[in-house]
Short mmCIF file of N, CA, C and O in Angstrom, two decimals:
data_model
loop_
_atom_site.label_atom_id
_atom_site.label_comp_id
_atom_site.label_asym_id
_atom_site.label_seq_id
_atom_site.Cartn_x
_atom_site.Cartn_y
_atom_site.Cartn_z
N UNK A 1 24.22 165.13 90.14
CA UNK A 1 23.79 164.40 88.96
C UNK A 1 24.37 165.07 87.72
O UNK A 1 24.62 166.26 87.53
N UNK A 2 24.53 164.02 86.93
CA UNK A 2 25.24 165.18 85.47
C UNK A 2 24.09 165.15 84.41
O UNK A 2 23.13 164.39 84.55
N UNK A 3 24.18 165.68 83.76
CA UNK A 3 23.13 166.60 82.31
C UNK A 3 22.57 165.57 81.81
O UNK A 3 21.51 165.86 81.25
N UNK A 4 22.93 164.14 81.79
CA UNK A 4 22.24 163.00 81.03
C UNK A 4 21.23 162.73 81.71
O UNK A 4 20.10 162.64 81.24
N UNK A 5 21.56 162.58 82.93
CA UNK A 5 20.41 161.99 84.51
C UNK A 5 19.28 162.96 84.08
O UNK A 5 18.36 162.66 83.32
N UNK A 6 19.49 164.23 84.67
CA UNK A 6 18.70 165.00 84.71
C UNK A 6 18.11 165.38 83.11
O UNK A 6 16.89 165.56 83.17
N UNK A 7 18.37 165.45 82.44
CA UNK A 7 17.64 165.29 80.80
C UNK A 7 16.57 164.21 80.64
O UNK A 7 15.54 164.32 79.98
N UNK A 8 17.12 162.72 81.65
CA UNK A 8 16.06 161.71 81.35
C UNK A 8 15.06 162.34 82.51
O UNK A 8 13.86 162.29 82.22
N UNK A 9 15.39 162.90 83.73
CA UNK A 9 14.72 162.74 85.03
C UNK A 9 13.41 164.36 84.41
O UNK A 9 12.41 164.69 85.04
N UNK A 10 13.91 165.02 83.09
CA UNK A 10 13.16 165.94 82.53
C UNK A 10 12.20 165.43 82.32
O UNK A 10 11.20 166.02 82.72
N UNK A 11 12.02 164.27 81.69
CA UNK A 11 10.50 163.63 81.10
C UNK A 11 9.56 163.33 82.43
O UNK A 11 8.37 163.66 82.46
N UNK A 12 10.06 162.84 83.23
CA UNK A 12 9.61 162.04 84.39
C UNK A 12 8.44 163.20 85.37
O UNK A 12 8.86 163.73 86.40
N UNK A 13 7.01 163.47 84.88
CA UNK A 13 6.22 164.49 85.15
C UNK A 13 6.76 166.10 85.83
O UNK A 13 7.95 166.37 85.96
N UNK A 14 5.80 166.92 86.15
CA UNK A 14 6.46 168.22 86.09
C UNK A 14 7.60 168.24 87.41
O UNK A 14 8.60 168.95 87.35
N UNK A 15 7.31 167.38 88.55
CA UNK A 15 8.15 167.45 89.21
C UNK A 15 9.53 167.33 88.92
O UNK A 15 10.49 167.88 89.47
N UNK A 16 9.46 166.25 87.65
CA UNK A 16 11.01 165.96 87.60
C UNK A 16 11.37 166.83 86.80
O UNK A 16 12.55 167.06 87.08
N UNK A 17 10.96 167.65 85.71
CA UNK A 17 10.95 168.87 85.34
C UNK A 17 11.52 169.86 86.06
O UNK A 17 12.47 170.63 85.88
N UNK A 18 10.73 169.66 86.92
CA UNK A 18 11.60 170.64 88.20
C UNK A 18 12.15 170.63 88.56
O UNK A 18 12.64 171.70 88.91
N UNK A 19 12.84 169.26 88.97
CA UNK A 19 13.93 168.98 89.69
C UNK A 19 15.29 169.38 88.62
O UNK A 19 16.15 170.21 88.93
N UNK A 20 15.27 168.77 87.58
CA UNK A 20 16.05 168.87 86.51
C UNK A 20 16.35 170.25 85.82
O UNK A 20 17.41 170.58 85.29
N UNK A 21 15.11 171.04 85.93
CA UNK A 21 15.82 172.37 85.61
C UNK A 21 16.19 173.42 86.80
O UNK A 21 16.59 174.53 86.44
N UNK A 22 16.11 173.18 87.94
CA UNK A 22 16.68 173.55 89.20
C UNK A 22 18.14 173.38 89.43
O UNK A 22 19.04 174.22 89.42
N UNK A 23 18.19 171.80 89.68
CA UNK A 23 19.58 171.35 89.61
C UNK A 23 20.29 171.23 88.52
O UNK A 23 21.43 170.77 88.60
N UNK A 24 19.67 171.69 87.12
CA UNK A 24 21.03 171.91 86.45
C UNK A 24 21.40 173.81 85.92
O UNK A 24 22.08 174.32 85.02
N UNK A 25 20.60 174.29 86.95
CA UNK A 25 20.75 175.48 86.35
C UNK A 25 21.85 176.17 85.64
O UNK A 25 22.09 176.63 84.52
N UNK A 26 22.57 176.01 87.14
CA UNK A 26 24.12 176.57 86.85
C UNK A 26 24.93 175.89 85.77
O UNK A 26 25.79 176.44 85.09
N UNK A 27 24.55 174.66 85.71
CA UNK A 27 25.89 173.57 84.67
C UNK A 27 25.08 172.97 83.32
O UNK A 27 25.39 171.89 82.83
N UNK A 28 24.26 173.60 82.93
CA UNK A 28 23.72 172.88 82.02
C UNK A 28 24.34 173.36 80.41
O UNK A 28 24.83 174.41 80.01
N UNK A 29 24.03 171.86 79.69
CA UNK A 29 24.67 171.89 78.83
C UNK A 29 23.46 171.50 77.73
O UNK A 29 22.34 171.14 78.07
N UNK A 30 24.03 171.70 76.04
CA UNK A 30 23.37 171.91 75.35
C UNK A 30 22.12 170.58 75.29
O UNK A 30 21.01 170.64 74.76
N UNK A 31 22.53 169.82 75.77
CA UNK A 31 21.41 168.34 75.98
C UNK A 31 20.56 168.77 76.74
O UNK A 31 19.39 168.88 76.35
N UNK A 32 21.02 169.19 78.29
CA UNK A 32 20.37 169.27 78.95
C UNK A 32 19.00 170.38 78.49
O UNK A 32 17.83 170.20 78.83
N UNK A 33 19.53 171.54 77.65
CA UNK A 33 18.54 172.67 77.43
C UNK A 33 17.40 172.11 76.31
O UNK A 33 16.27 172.55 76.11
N UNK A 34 18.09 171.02 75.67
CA UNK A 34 17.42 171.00 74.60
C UNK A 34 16.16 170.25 75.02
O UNK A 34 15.09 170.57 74.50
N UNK A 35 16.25 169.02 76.15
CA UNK A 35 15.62 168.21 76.51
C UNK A 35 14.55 168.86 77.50
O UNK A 35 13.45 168.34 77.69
N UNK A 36 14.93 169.92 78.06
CA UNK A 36 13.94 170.44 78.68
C UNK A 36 12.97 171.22 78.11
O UNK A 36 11.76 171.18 78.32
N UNK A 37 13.57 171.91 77.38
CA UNK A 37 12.17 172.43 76.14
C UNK A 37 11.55 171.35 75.63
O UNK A 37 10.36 171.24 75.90
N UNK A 38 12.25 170.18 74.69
CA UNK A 38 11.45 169.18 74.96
C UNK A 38 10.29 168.66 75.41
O UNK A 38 9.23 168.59 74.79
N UNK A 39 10.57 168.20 76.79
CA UNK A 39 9.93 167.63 77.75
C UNK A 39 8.59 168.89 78.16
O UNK A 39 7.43 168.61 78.46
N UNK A 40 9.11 170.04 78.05
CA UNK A 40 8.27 171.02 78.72
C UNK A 40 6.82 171.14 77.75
O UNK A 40 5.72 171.39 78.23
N UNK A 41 7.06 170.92 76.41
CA UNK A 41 6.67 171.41 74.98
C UNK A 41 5.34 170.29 74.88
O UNK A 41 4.14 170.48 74.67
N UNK A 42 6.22 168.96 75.18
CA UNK A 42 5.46 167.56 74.99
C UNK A 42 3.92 167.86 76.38
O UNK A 42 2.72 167.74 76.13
N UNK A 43 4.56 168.29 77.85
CA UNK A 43 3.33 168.07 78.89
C UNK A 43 2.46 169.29 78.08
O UNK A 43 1.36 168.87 77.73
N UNK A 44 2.66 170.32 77.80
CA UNK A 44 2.00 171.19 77.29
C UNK A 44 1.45 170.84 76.32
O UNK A 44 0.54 171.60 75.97
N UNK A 45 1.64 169.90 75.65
CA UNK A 45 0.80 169.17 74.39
C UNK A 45 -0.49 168.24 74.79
O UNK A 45 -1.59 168.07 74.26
N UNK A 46 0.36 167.57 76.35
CA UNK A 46 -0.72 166.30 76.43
C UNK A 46 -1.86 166.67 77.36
O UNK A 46 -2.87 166.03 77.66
N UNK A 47 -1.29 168.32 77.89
CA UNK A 47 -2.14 168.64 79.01
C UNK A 47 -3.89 169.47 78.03
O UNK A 47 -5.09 169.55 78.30
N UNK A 48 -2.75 169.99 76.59
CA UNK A 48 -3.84 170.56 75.84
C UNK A 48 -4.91 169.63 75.16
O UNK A 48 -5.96 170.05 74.69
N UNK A 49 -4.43 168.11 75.18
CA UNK A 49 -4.76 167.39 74.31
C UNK A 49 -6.17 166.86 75.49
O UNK A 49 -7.37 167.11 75.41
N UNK A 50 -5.55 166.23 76.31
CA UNK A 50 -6.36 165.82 77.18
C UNK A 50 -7.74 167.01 77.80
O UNK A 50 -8.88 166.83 78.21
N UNK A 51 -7.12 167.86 77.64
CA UNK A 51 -8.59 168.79 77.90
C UNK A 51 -9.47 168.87 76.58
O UNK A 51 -10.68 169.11 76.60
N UNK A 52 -8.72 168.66 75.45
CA UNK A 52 -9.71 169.03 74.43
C UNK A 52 -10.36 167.43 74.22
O UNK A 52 -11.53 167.38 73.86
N UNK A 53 -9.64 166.14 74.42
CA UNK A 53 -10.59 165.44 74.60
C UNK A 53 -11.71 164.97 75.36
O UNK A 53 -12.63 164.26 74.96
N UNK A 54 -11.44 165.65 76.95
CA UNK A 54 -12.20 165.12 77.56
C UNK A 54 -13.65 166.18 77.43
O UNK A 54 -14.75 165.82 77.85
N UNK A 55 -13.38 167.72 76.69
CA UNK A 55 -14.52 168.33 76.12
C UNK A 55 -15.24 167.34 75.07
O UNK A 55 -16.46 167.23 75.24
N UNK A 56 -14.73 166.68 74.11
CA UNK A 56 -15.27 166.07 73.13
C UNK A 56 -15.76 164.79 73.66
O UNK A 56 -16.61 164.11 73.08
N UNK A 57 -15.33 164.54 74.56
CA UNK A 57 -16.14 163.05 74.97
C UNK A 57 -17.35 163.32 76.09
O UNK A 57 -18.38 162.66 76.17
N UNK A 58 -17.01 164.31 76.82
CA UNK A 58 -18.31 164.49 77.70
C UNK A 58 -19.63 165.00 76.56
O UNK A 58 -20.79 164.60 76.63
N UNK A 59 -18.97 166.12 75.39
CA UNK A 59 -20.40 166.12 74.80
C UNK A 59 -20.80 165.24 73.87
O UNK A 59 -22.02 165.09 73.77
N UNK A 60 -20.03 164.56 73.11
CA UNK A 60 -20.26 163.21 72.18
C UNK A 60 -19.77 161.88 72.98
O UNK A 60 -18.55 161.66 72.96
N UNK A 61 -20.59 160.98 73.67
CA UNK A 61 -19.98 160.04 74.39
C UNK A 61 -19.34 159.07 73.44
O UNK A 61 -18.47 158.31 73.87
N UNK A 62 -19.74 159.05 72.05
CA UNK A 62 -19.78 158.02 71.29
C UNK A 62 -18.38 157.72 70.63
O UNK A 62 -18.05 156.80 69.88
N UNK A 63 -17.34 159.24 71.37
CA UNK A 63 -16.10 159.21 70.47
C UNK A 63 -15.13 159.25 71.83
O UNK A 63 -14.30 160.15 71.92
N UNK A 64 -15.23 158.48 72.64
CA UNK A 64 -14.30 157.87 74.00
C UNK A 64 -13.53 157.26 72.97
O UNK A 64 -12.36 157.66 72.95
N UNK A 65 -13.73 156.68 72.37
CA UNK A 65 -12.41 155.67 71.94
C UNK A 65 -11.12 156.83 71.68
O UNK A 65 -9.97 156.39 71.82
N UNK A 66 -11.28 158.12 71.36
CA UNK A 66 -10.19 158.91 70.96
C UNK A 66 -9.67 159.00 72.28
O UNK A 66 -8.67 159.68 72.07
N UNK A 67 -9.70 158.73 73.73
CA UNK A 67 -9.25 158.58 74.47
C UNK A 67 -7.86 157.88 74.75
O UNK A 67 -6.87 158.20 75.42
N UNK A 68 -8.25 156.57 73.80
CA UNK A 68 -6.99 156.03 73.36
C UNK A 68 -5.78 156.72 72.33
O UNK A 68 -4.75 156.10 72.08
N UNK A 69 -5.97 157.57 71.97
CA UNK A 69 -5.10 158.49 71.13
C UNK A 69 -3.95 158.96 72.16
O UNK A 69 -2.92 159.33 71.60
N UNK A 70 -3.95 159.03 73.93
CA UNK A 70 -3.57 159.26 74.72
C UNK A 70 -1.92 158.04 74.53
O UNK A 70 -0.71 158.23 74.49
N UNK A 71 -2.45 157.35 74.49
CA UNK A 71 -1.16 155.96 74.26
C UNK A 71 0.20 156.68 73.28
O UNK A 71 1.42 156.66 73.43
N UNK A 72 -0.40 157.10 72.60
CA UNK A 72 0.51 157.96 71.39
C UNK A 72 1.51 159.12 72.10
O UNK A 72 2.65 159.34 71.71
N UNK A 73 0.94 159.74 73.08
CA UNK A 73 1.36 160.89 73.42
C UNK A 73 2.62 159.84 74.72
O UNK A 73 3.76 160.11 75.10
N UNK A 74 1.79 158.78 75.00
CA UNK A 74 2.88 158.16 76.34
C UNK A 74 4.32 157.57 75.15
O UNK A 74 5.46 157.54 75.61
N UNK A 75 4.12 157.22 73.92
CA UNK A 75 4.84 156.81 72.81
C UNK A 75 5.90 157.73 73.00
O UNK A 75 7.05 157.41 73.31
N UNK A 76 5.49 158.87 72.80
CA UNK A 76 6.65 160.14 72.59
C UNK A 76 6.94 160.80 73.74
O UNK A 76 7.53 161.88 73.71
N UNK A 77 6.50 160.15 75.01
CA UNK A 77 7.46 160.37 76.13
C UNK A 77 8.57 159.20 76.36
O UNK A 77 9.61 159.56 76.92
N UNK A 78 8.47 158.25 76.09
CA UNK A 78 9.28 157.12 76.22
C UNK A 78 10.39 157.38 74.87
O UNK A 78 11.54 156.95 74.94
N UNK A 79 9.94 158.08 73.74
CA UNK A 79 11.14 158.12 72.63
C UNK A 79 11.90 159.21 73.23
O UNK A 79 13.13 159.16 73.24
N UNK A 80 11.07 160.49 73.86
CA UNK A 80 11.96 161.40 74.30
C UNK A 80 13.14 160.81 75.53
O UNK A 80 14.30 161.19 75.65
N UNK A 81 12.53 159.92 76.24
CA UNK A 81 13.81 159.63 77.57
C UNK A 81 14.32 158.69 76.59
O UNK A 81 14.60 159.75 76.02
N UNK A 82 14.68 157.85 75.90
CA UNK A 82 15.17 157.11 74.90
C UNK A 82 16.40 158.41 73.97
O UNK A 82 17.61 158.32 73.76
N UNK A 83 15.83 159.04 73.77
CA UNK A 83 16.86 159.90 73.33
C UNK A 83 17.94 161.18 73.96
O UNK A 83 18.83 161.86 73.45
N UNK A 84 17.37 161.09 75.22
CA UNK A 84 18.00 161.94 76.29
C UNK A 84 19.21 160.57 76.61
O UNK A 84 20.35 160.29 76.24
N UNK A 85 18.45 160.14 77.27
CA UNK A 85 19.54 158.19 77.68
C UNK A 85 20.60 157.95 76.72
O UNK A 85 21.75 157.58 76.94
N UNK A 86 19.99 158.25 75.58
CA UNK A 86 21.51 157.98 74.25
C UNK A 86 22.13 159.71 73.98
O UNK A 86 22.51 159.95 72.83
N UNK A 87 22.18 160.42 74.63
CA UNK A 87 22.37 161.79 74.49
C UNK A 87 22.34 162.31 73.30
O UNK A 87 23.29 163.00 72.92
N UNK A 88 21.31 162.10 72.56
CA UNK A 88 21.08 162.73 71.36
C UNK A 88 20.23 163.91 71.57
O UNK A 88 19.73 164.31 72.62
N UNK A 89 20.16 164.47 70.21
CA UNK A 89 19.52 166.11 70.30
C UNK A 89 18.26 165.76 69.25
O UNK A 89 18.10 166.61 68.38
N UNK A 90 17.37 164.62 69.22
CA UNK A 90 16.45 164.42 68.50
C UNK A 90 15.42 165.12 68.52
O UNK A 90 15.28 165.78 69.54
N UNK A 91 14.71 165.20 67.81
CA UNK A 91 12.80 166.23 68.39
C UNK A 91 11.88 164.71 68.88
O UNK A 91 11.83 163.59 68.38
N UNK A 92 11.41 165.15 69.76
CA UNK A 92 10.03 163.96 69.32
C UNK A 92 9.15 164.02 68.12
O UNK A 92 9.18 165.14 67.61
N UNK A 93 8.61 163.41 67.68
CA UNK A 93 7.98 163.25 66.41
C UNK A 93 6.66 163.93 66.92
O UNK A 93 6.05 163.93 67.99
N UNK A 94 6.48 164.60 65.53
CA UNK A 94 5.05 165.59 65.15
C UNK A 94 5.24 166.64 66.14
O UNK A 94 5.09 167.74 65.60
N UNK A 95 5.57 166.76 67.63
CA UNK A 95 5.54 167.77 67.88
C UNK A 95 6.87 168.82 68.14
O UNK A 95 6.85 170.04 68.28
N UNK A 96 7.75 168.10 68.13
CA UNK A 96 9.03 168.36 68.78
C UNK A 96 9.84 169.32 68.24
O UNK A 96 10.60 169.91 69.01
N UNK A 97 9.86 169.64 66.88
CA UNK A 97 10.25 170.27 65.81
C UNK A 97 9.66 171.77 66.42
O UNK A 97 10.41 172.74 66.35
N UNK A 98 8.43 171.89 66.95
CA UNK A 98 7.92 173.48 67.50
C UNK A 98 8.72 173.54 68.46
O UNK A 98 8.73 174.73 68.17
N UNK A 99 9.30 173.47 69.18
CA UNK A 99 9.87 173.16 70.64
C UNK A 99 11.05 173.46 71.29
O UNK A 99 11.40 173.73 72.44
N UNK A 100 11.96 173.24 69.24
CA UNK A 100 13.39 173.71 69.14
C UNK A 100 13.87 174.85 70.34
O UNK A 100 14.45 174.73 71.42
N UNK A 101 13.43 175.79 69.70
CA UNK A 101 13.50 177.64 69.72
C UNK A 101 12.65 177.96 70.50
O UNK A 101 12.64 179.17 70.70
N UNK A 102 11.72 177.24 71.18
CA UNK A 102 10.69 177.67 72.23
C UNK A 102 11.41 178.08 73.62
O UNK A 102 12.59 177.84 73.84
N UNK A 103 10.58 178.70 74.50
CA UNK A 103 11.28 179.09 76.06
C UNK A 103 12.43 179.58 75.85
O UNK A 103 13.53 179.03 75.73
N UNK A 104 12.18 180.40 75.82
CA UNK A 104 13.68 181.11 76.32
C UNK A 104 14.20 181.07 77.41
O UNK A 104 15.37 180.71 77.53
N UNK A 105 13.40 181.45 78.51
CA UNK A 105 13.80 181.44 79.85
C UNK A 105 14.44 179.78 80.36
O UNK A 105 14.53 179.41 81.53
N UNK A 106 14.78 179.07 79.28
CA UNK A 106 15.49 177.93 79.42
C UNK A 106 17.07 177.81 79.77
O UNK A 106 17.76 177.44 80.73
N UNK A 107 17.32 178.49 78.02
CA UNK A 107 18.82 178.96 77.74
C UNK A 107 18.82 179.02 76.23
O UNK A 107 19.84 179.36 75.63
#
């Protein structure tokens, strides 16, 4: 697979994460690195997000609707493979910008 595949196949949950930074270890190129911090930056967002909502909704039932705030986070996985697919070096929005310079153990 070449660096574009695997950049989109980055978003595609941690497996494809995995797959994508496995198989491009050896050949990866500046898309490919960028998209995986990316992608890595974003589950680490939605995994933090989703625990801190589902604390706030088990003790306030009355604020489930922020549950739907979840849609937002699927928003900026679909812009991220949208911008891997057009091989751009975009951030995702609001969070993506932290993400740059993150992991090292990337490249």
């Amino acid at each position: 697979m070449n660096n574009k595949n695997l950049s989109i196949i980055s978003y595609i949950t941690l497996i494809g994460w995995l797959i994508a930074y496995f198989s491009g270890k050896e050949k990866a190129d500046s898309l490919l690195k960028y998209h995986l911090r990316q992608s890595l930056g974003l589950m680490i967002v939605s995994i933090a997000f989703n625990i801190i909502i589902r604390i706030l909704i088990s003790i306030t039932p009355a604020l489930a609707f922020l549950g739907m705030a979840g849609l937002l986070i699927l928003v900026f996985w679909v812009l991220g493979i949208i911008n891997a697919a057009n091989g751009a070096e975009k951030p995702v929005p609001l969070f993506g910008k932290m993400f740059e310079d993150k992991f090292a153990f990337i490249g």
